[in-house]
PDB file of C-alpha atoms and ligand atoms in Angstrom:
ATOM      1  CA  MET U   1     108.113  49.123 -62.220  1.00 33.00           C
ATOM      2  CA  ASN U   2     108.454  46.126 -59.902  1.00 34.00           C
ATOM      3  CA  HIS U   3     109.154  46.399 -56.187  1.00 34.00           C
ATOM      4  CA  LYS U   4     112.846  45.705 -56.537  1.00 32.00           C
ATOM      5  CA  ALA U   5     113.243  48.411 -59.160  1.00 31.00           C
ATOM      6  CA  GLN U   6     111.384  50.852 -56.928  1.00 31.00           C
ATOM      7  CA  GLU U   7     113.825  50.255 -54.117  1.00 32.00           C
ATOM      8  CA  TRP U   8     116.662  50.756 -56.528  1.00 34.00           C
ATOM      9  CA  PHE U   9     115.288  54.065 -57.788  1.00 36.00           C
ATOM     10  CA  ASN U  10     114.644  55.270 -54.283  1.00 35.00           C
ATOM     11  CA  PRO U  11     117.671  54.414 -52.181  1.00 37.00           C
ATOM     12  CA  LEU U  12     116.098  56.054 -49.148  1.00 36.00           C
ATOM     13  CA  GLY U  13     113.084  53.781 -49.323  1.00 35.00           C
ATOM     14  CA  GLY U  14     115.216  50.779 -50.157  1.00 34.00           C
ATOM     15  CA  TYR U  15     117.526  51.399 -47.232  1.00 38.00           C
ATOM     16  CA  ARG U  16     114.694  51.868 -44.783  1.00 35.00           C
ATOM     17  CA  ALA U  17     112.959  48.757 -46.064  1.00 34.00           C
ATOM     18  CA  ALA U  18     116.146  46.804 -45.489  1.00 37.00           C
ATOM     19  CA  GLY U  19     116.438  48.040 -41.889  1.00 41.00           C
ATOM     20  CA  ARG U  20     119.225  50.127 -40.387  1.00 41.00           C
ATOM     21  CA  GLY U  21     122.810  49.103 -40.754  1.00 44.00           C
ATOM     22  CA  VAL U  22     125.437  48.157 -38.215  1.00 39.00           C
ATOM     23  CA  ALA U  23     125.556  51.697 -36.957  1.00 60.00           C
ATOM     24  CA  ASP U  24     122.439  53.827 -36.830  1.00 84.00           C
ATOM     25  CA  ASP U  25     124.148  56.608 -38.736  1.00 94.00           C
ATOM     26  CA  ARG U  26     122.420  58.053 -41.787  1.00 97.00           C
ATOM     27  CA  ARG U  27     124.412  57.490 -44.928  1.00 98.00           C
ATOM     28  CA  VAL U  28     125.775  60.454 -46.867  1.00 98.00           C
ATOM     29  CA  ALA U  29     127.284  60.367 -50.366  1.00 98.00           C
ATOM     30  CA  VAL U  30     129.329  63.430 -51.306  1.00 98.00           C
ATOM     31  CA  LEU U  31     130.139  64.634 -54.824  1.00 98.00           C
ATOM     32  CA  VAL U  32     133.199  66.822 -55.349  1.00 98.00           C
ATOM     33  CA  SER U  33     135.197  68.266 -58.212  1.00 98.00           C
ATOM     34  CA  GLY U  34     138.030  70.075 -56.482  1.00 95.00           C
ATOM     35  CA  HIS U  35     139.646  71.116 -53.247  1.00 96.00           C
ATOM     36  CA  GLY U  36     137.013  69.587 -50.992  1.00 97.00           C
ATOM     37  CA  SER U  37     137.074  71.981 -48.034  1.00 98.00           C
ATOM     38  CA  ASN U  38     133.290  71.565 -47.700  1.00 98.00           C
ATOM     39  CA  LEU U  39     133.753  67.808 -47.786  1.00 98.00           C
ATOM     40  CA  GLN U  40     136.296  68.209 -44.984  1.00 98.00           C
ATOM     41  CA  ALA U  41     133.779  70.195 -42.931  1.00 98.00           C
ATOM     42  CA  LEU U  42     131.322  67.336 -43.390  1.00 98.00           C
ATOM     43  CA  LEU U  43     133.894  64.704 -42.493  1.00 98.00           C
ATOM     44  CA  ASP U  44     134.756  66.650 -39.343  1.00 97.00           C
ATOM     45  CA  ALA U  45     131.076  67.022 -38.443  1.00 97.00           C
ATOM     46  CA  ALA U  46     130.425  63.328 -39.077  1.00 97.00           C
ATOM     47  CA  ALA U  47     133.337  62.393 -36.836  1.00 95.00           C
ATOM     48  CA  GLY U  48     131.905  64.379 -33.929  1.00 93.00           C
ATOM     49  CA  PRO U  49     130.270  62.423 -31.111  1.00 91.00           C
ATOM     50  CA  GLY U  50     126.649  61.520 -31.796  1.00 91.00           C
ATOM     51  CA  SER U  51     126.673  63.172 -35.224  1.00 95.00           C
ATOM     52  CA  GLY U  52     124.245  60.574 -36.566  1.00 95.00           C
ATOM     53  CA  ILE U  53     125.752  60.790 -40.055  1.00 97.00           C
ATOM     54  CA  ALA U  54     128.429  58.809 -41.857  1.00 97.00           C
ATOM     55  CA  VAL U  55     130.017  59.724 -45.164  1.00 98.00           C
ATOM     56  CA  VAL U  56     129.931  56.423 -47.062  1.00 98.00           C
ATOM     57  CA  LEU U  57     131.083  57.518 -50.516  1.00 98.00           C
ATOM     58  CA  VAL U  58     132.980  60.398 -52.094  1.00 98.00           C
ATOM     59  CA  ALA U  59     132.573  60.546 -55.853  1.00 98.00           C
ATOM     60  CA  ALA U  60     134.269  62.939 -58.256  1.00 98.00           C
ATOM     61  CA  ASP U  61     134.028  63.768 -61.931  1.00 98.00           C
ATOM     62  CA  ARG U  62     137.811  63.862 -62.243  1.00 97.00           C
ATOM     63  CA  ALA U  63     140.581  61.768 -60.767  1.00 97.00           C
ATOM     64  CA  GLY U  64     142.643  64.772 -59.653  1.00 97.00           C
ATOM     65  CA  ALA U  65     140.049  66.200 -57.266  1.00 98.00           C
ATOM     66  CA  PHE U  66     141.783  66.712 -53.918  1.00 98.00           C
ATOM     67  CA  GLY U  67     138.528  65.802 -52.207  1.00 98.00           C
ATOM     68  CA  LEU U  68     139.223  62.185 -53.206  1.00 98.00           C
ATOM     69  CA  GLU U  69     142.483  62.326 -51.302  1.00 98.00           C
ATOM     70  CA  ARG U  70     140.697  63.653 -48.226  1.00 98.00           C
ATOM     71  CA  ALA U  71     138.268  60.740 -48.481  1.00 98.00           C
ATOM     72  CA  ARG U  72     141.058  58.166 -48.815  1.00 98.00           C
ATOM     73  CA  ARG U  73     142.772  59.594 -45.750  1.00 97.00           C
ATOM     74  CA  ALA U  74     139.511  59.197 -43.853  1.00 96.00           C
ATOM     75  CA  GLY U  75     139.140  55.603 -45.082  1.00 97.00           C
ATOM     76  CA  ILE U  76     136.044  56.354 -47.149  1.00 98.00           C
ATOM     77  CA  ASP U  77     135.103  54.656 -50.417  1.00 98.00           C
ATOM     78  CA  THR U  78     135.797  56.757 -53.496  1.00 98.00           C
ATOM     79  CA  ALA U  79     134.634  56.693 -57.086  1.00 98.00           C
ATOM     80  CA  VAL U  80     135.525  58.621 -60.222  1.00 98.00           C
ATOM     81  CA  VAL U  81     132.828  58.942 -62.876  1.00 98.00           C
ATOM     82  CA  ARG U  82     134.136  60.996 -65.794  1.00 98.00           C
ATOM     83  CA  PRO U  83     131.832  62.650 -68.334  1.00 97.00           C
ATOM     84  CA  GLY U  84     134.385  61.880 -71.067  1.00 97.00           C
ATOM     85  CA  ASP U  85     133.949  58.150 -70.504  1.00 97.00           C
ATOM     86  CA  HIS U  86     130.285  58.346 -71.521  1.00 97.00           C
ATOM     87  CA  PRO U  87     128.709  59.077 -74.901  1.00 97.00           C
ATOM     88  CA  ASP U  88     126.577  61.987 -73.708  1.00 97.00           C
ATOM     89  CA  ARG U  89     125.368  63.814 -70.602  1.00 96.00           C
ATOM     90  CA  PRO U  90     122.335  61.632 -69.900  1.00 97.00           C
ATOM     91  CA  ALA U  91     124.587  58.567 -69.973  1.00 98.00           C
ATOM     92  CA  PHE U  92     126.966  60.248 -67.525  1.00 98.00           C
ATOM     93  CA  ASP U  93     124.026  61.116 -65.253  1.00 98.00           C
ATOM     94  CA  LEU U  94     122.897  57.505 -65.197  1.00 98.00           C
ATOM     95  CA  ALA U  95     126.370  56.125 -64.567  1.00 98.00           C
ATOM     96  CA  LEU U  96     126.819  58.519 -61.664  1.00 98.00           C
ATOM     97  CA  ARG U  97     123.347  57.709 -60.381  1.00 98.00           C
ATOM     98  CA  ASP U  98     124.124  53.996 -60.386  1.00 98.00           C
ATOM     99  CA  ARG U  99     127.402  54.455 -58.541  1.00 98.00           C
ATOM    100  CA  VAL U 100     125.861  56.725 -55.922  1.00 98.00           C
ATOM    101  CA  ALA U 101     122.720  54.581 -55.508  1.00 98.00           C
ATOM    102  CA  ALA U 102     124.934  51.564 -54.864  1.00 98.00           C
ATOM    103  CA  ALA U 103     126.131  53.318 -51.692  1.00 98.00           C
ATOM    104  CA  ARG U 104     122.483  53.452 -50.448  1.00 98.00           C
ATOM    105  CA  PRO U 105     122.651  57.099 -49.357  1.00 98.00           C
ATOM    106  CA  ASP U 106     120.045  58.799 -47.234  1.00 98.00           C
ATOM    107  CA  VAL U 107     121.450  62.150 -48.380  1.00 98.00           C
ATOM    108  CA  VAL U 108     123.481  63.150 -51.431  1.00 98.00           C
ATOM    109  CA  CYS U 109     125.615  66.224 -50.889  1.00 98.00           C
ATOM    110  CA  LEU U 110     127.124  68.311 -53.691  1.00 98.00           C
ATOM    111  CA  ALA U 111     130.200  69.907 -52.156  1.00 98.00           C
ATOM    112  CA  GLY U 112     131.836  71.877 -54.940  1.00 97.00           C
ATOM    113  CA  PHE U 113     130.643  69.514 -57.658  1.00 97.00           C
ATOM    114  CA  MET U 114     131.027  71.530 -60.836  1.00 95.00           C
ATOM    115  CA  ARG U 115     128.750  69.566 -63.178  1.00 96.00           C
ATOM    116  CA  ILE U 116     125.118  70.145 -63.905  1.00 95.00           C
ATOM    117  CA  LEU U 117     123.154  67.068 -62.920  1.00 97.00           C
ATOM    118  CA  GLY U 118     120.343  66.092 -65.251  1.00 96.00           C
ATOM    119  CA  PRO U 119     116.966  64.526 -64.469  1.00 97.00           C
ATOM    120  CA  GLY U 120     118.407  61.015 -64.720  1.00 97.00           C
ATOM    121  CA  PHE U 121     120.346  61.725 -61.538  1.00 98.00           C
ATOM    122  CA  VAL U 122     118.111  64.197 -59.731  1.00 98.00           C
ATOM    123  CA  ARG U 123     114.937  62.105 -59.965  1.00 98.00           C
ATOM    124  CA  ALA U 124     116.617  59.135 -58.302  1.00 98.00           C
ATOM    125  CA  PHE U 125     117.062  61.081 -55.023  1.00 98.00           C
ATOM    126  CA  PRO U 126     113.998  63.312 -54.707  1.00 96.00           C
ATOM    127  CA  ASP U 127     114.427  66.117 -52.136  1.00 96.00           C
ATOM    128  CA  ARG U 128     117.508  64.342 -50.821  1.00 98.00           C
ATOM    129  CA  ILE U 129     120.224  66.210 -52.724  1.00 98.00           C
ATOM    130  CA  VAL U 130     121.736  69.277 -51.111  1.00 98.00           C
ATOM    131  CA  ASN U 131     124.096  71.787 -52.716  1.00 98.00           C
ATOM    132  CA  THR U 132     126.057  74.764 -51.516  1.00 98.00           C
ATOM    133  CA  HIS U 133     126.462  77.771 -53.766  1.00 98.00           C
ATOM    134  CA  PRO U 134     128.690  80.802 -53.076  1.00 98.00           C
ATOM    135  CA  SER U 135     126.143  83.574 -53.528  1.00 98.00           C
ATOM    136  CA  LEU U 136     122.823  84.675 -52.099  1.00 98.00           C
ATOM    137  CA  LEU U 137     120.555  82.954 -54.614  1.00 98.00           C
ATOM    138  CA  PRO U 138     118.782  83.818 -56.805  1.00 98.00           C
ATOM    139  CA  ALA U 139     121.603  86.309 -57.438  1.00 98.00           C
ATOM    140  CA  PHE U 140     124.668  85.097 -59.317  1.00 98.00           C
ATOM    141  CA  ARG U 141     123.851  81.563 -60.333  1.00 98.00           C
ATOM    142  CA  GLY U 142     126.441  79.582 -62.230  1.00 96.00           C
ATOM    143  CA  ALA U 143     130.064  78.577 -61.990  1.00 96.00           C
ATOM    144  CA  HIS U 144     131.573  82.050 -61.321  1.00 98.00           C
ATOM    145  CA  ALA U 145     129.307  83.372 -58.599  1.00 98.00           C
ATOM    146  CA  VAL U 146     132.020  85.062 -56.523  1.00 98.00           C
ATOM    147  CA  ARG U 147     133.683  86.674 -59.543  1.00 98.00           C
ATOM    148  CA  ASP U 148     130.314  87.827 -60.889  1.00 98.00           C
ATOM    149  CA  ALA U 149     129.283  89.343 -57.544  1.00 98.00           C
ATOM    150  CA  LEU U 150     132.561  91.282 -57.333  1.00 98.00           C
ATOM    151  CA  ALA U 151     132.239  92.460 -60.926  1.00 98.00           C
ATOM    152  CA  TYR U 152     128.697  93.652 -60.244  1.00 98.00           C
ATOM    153  CA  GLY U 153     129.944  95.683 -57.302  1.00 98.00           C
ATOM    154  CA  VAL U 154     127.615  94.268 -54.645  1.00 98.00           C
ATOM    155  CA  LYS U 155     128.351  95.211 -51.045  1.00 98.00           C
ATOM    156  CA  LEU U 156     126.879  92.004 -49.658  1.00 98.00           C
ATOM    157  CA  THR U 157     127.043  88.471 -50.946  1.00 98.00           C
ATOM    158  CA  GLY U 158     127.190  85.113 -49.181  1.00 98.00           C
ATOM    159  CA  CYS U 159     126.209  81.514 -49.607  1.00 98.00           C
ATOM    160  CA  THR U 160     123.073  79.478 -50.109  1.00 98.00           C
ATOM    161  CA  VAL U 161     122.597  75.874 -49.058  1.00 98.00           C
ATOM    162  CA  HIS U 162     119.657  74.475 -50.979  1.00 98.00           C
ATOM    163  CA  LEU U 163     117.935  71.354 -52.203  1.00 98.00           C
ATOM    164  CA  VAL U 164     118.701  70.377 -55.770  1.00 98.00           C
ATOM    165  CA  ASP U 165     115.961  70.248 -58.361  1.00 96.00           C
ATOM    166  CA  GLU U 166     116.147  69.993 -62.128  1.00 95.00           C
ATOM    167  CA  GLU U 167     117.155  73.642 -62.617  1.00 95.00           C
ATOM    168  CA  VAL U 168     120.631  74.921 -61.921  1.00 94.00           C
ATOM    169  CA  ASP U 169     121.152  76.643 -58.532  1.00 94.00           C
ATOM    170  CA  HIS U 170     117.426  76.762 -58.021  1.00 95.00           C
ATOM    171  CA  GLY U 171     115.879  74.346 -55.479  1.00 97.00           C
ATOM    172  CA  PRO U 172     114.288  75.279 -52.118  1.00 98.00           C
ATOM    173  CA  VAL U 173     116.594  77.189 -49.780  1.00 98.00           C
ATOM    174  CA  LEU U 174     117.671  75.567 -46.512  1.00 98.00           C
ATOM    175  CA  PHE U 175     120.124  78.183 -45.203  1.00 98.00           C
ATOM    176  CA  GLN U 176     121.710  81.415 -46.318  1.00 98.00           C
ATOM    177  CA  ALA U 177     124.444  83.498 -44.748  1.00 98.00           C
ATOM    178  CA  ALA U 178     125.442  87.001 -45.747  1.00 98.00           C
ATOM    179  CA  VAL U 179     129.090  87.973 -46.206  1.00 98.00           C
ATOM    180  CA  PRO U 180     129.988  91.656 -46.685  1.00 98.00           C
ATOM    181  CA  VAL U 181     132.367  92.521 -49.509  1.00 98.00           C
ATOM    182  CA  GLU U 182     135.368  94.348 -48.072  1.00 98.00           C
ATOM    183  CA  PRO U 183     137.498  96.992 -49.779  1.00 95.00           C
ATOM    184  CA  GLY U 184     140.408  95.298 -51.520  1.00 95.00           C
ATOM    185  CA  ASP U 185     138.678  91.928 -51.800  1.00 98.00           C
ATOM    186  CA  ASP U 186     139.669  89.786 -54.728  1.00 98.00           C
ATOM    187  CA  GLU U 187     137.839  86.640 -55.781  1.00 98.00           C
ATOM    188  CA  ASP U 188     139.984  84.360 -53.693  1.00 98.00           C
ATOM    189  CA  ARG U 189     139.818  86.371 -50.470  1.00 98.00           C
ATOM    190  CA  LEU U 190     136.074  86.869 -50.692  1.00 98.00           C
ATOM    191  CA  HIS U 191     135.520  83.210 -51.565  1.00 98.00           C
ATOM    192  CA  GLN U 192     137.526  82.113 -48.516  1.00 98.00           C
ATOM    193  CA  ARG U 193     135.225  84.123 -46.221  1.00 98.00           C
ATOM    194  CA  ILE U 194     132.154  82.736 -47.982  1.00 98.00           C
ATOM    195  CA  LYS U 195     133.487  79.216 -47.561  1.00 98.00           C
ATOM    196  CA  ARG U 196     133.737  79.717 -43.811  1.00 98.00           C
ATOM    197  CA  GLU U 197     129.976  80.171 -43.793  1.00 98.00           C
ATOM    198  CA  GLU U 198     129.466  77.191 -46.094  1.00 98.00           C
ATOM    199  CA  HIS U 199     131.536  75.012 -43.769  1.00 98.00           C
ATOM    200  CA  ARG U 200     129.199  75.944 -40.931  1.00 98.00           C
ATOM    201  CA  LEU U 201     125.899  75.587 -42.785  1.00 98.00           C
ATOM    202  CA  LEU U 202     126.397  72.625 -45.109  1.00 98.00           C
ATOM    203  CA  PRO U 203     126.902  70.048 -42.308  1.00 98.00           C
ATOM    204  CA  ARG U 204     123.855  71.478 -40.499  1.00 98.00           C
ATOM    205  CA  ALA U 205     121.754  71.082 -43.630  1.00 98.00           C
ATOM    206  CA  VAL U 206     122.968  67.533 -44.222  1.00 98.00           C
ATOM    207  CA  ARG U 207     122.091  66.548 -40.653  1.00 97.00           C
ATOM    208  CA  LEU U 208     118.631  68.081 -40.884  1.00 97.00           C
ATOM    209  CA  LEU U 209     117.946  66.213 -44.111  1.00 97.00           C
ATOM    210  CA  ALA U 210     119.367  63.015 -42.688  1.00 97.00           C
ATOM    211  CA  GLU U 211     117.059  63.329 -39.694  1.00 96.00           C
ATOM    212  CA  GLY U 212     114.052  63.829 -41.976  1.00 96.00           C
ATOM    213  CA  ARG U 213     113.637  67.365 -40.644  1.00 97.00           C
ATOM    214  CA  VAL U 214     113.027  69.042 -44.001  1.00 97.00           C
ATOM    215  CA  ARG U 215     109.554  69.260 -45.473  1.00 97.00           C
ATOM    216  CA  VAL U 216     109.254  70.674 -48.975  1.00 97.00           C
ATOM    217  CA  GLU U 217     106.209  72.843 -49.680  1.00 97.00           C
ATOM    218  CA  GLY U 218     106.498  74.127 -53.233  1.00 95.00           C
ATOM    219  CA  ARG U 219     109.509  76.455 -53.325  1.00 96.00           C
ATOM    220  CA  ARG U 220     109.826  76.471 -49.546  1.00 97.00           C
ATOM    221  CA  ALA U 221     111.822  74.103 -47.388  1.00 97.00           C
ATOM    222  CA  VAL U 222     110.277  73.987 -43.908  1.00 97.00           C
ATOM    223  CA  LEU U 223     112.704  72.975 -41.169  1.00 97.00           C
ATOM    224  CA  LEU U 224     111.027  70.762 -38.565  1.00 95.00           C
ATOM    225  CA  GLU U 225     111.714  70.334 -34.875  1.00 94.00           C
ATOM    226  CA  PRO U 226     112.653  66.732 -33.985  1.00 92.00           C
ATOM    227  CA  GLU U 227     109.234  66.081 -32.447  1.00 93.00           C
ATOM    228  CA  GLU U 228     107.533  67.205 -35.689  1.00 93.00           C
ATOM    229  CA  VAL U 229     109.193  64.513 -37.806  1.00 93.00           C
ATOM    230  CA  PRO U 230     106.556  62.075 -39.075  1.00 87.00           C
ATOM    231  CA  ARG U 231     107.248  58.551 -37.795  1.00 78.00           C
TER     232      ARG U 231
HETATM  233  C1  GRF V 301     132.251  76.226 -52.760  1.00 92.38           C
HETATM  234  O1  GRF V 301     132.353  77.597 -52.559  1.00 92.38           O
HETATM  235  C2  GRF V 301     130.923  75.856 -53.372  1.00 92.38           C
HETATM  236  O2  GRF V 301     129.909  76.715 -53.023  1.00 92.38           O
HETATM  237  C3  GRF V 301     131.203  75.999 -54.847  1.00 92.38           C
HETATM  238  O3  GRF V 301     132.489  75.509 -55.006  1.00 92.38           O
HETATM  239  C4  GRF V 301     133.230  75.733 -53.811  1.00 92.38           C
HETATM  240  C5  GRF V 301     133.854  74.417 -53.447  1.00 92.38           C
HETATM  241  O4  GRF V 301     134.857  74.552 -52.510  1.00 92.38           O
HETATM  242  N1  GRF V 301     130.197  75.315 -55.613  1.00 92.38           N
HETATM  243  P1  GRF V 301     135.556  73.281 -51.842  1.00 92.38           P
HETATM  244  O5  GRF V 301     135.977  72.340 -52.981  1.00 92.38           O
HETATM  245  O6  GRF V 301     134.552  72.638 -50.944  1.00 92.38           O
HETATM  246  O7  GRF V 301     136.728  73.833 -51.109  1.00 92.38           O
END
């Protein structure tokens, strides 16, 4: 692989090699499929003074995702990459990878992105993809975590913000928050309370990653103090 290709496969390295942009903000690409309340929490955090992060792209797997509308309102670039427009999943992964890599992100954030990302995507952004999942992993992986937790009858569930690896809902954990199940909860009510925790933790995780304050040691993500970040 030549030098140029290496930069392309590693947007973090490529970006650093090219020097920082107009602003010093770290670049965040966000993937959504739906409502986008976690995206909104990120946009709000990014807009705060001295946040150090800028959302530079919001990409969705379907045109109707309301998250795209939130991005447009905030003046952020959007993209739609639909699985149906590609012959198979690996081709979709690569198309999405190319679109996201073109935004030169320091961090890629999955904020309610309801597709499984294959190695073609994941390997392009090693230890730089963060996801939020509405359960205390490793319990209740998959697309219906809140429903499954209720059906199981747990008294405590919550959310997990974690790095993305090549297995579904699996990578090293950055943050978790517990949310008690209350009598009379239905899926929607419980999910709303879980989302409140996600809205708090996901922006924190994105900032830590953006600042290089996450060191991966096997299954563990070690969170570093600013002075511990290797220069
Ligand atoms: C979140 O609960 C996330 O954990 C799950 O999907 C939900 C997305 O919500 N993967 P929103 O689109 O951010 O409102």
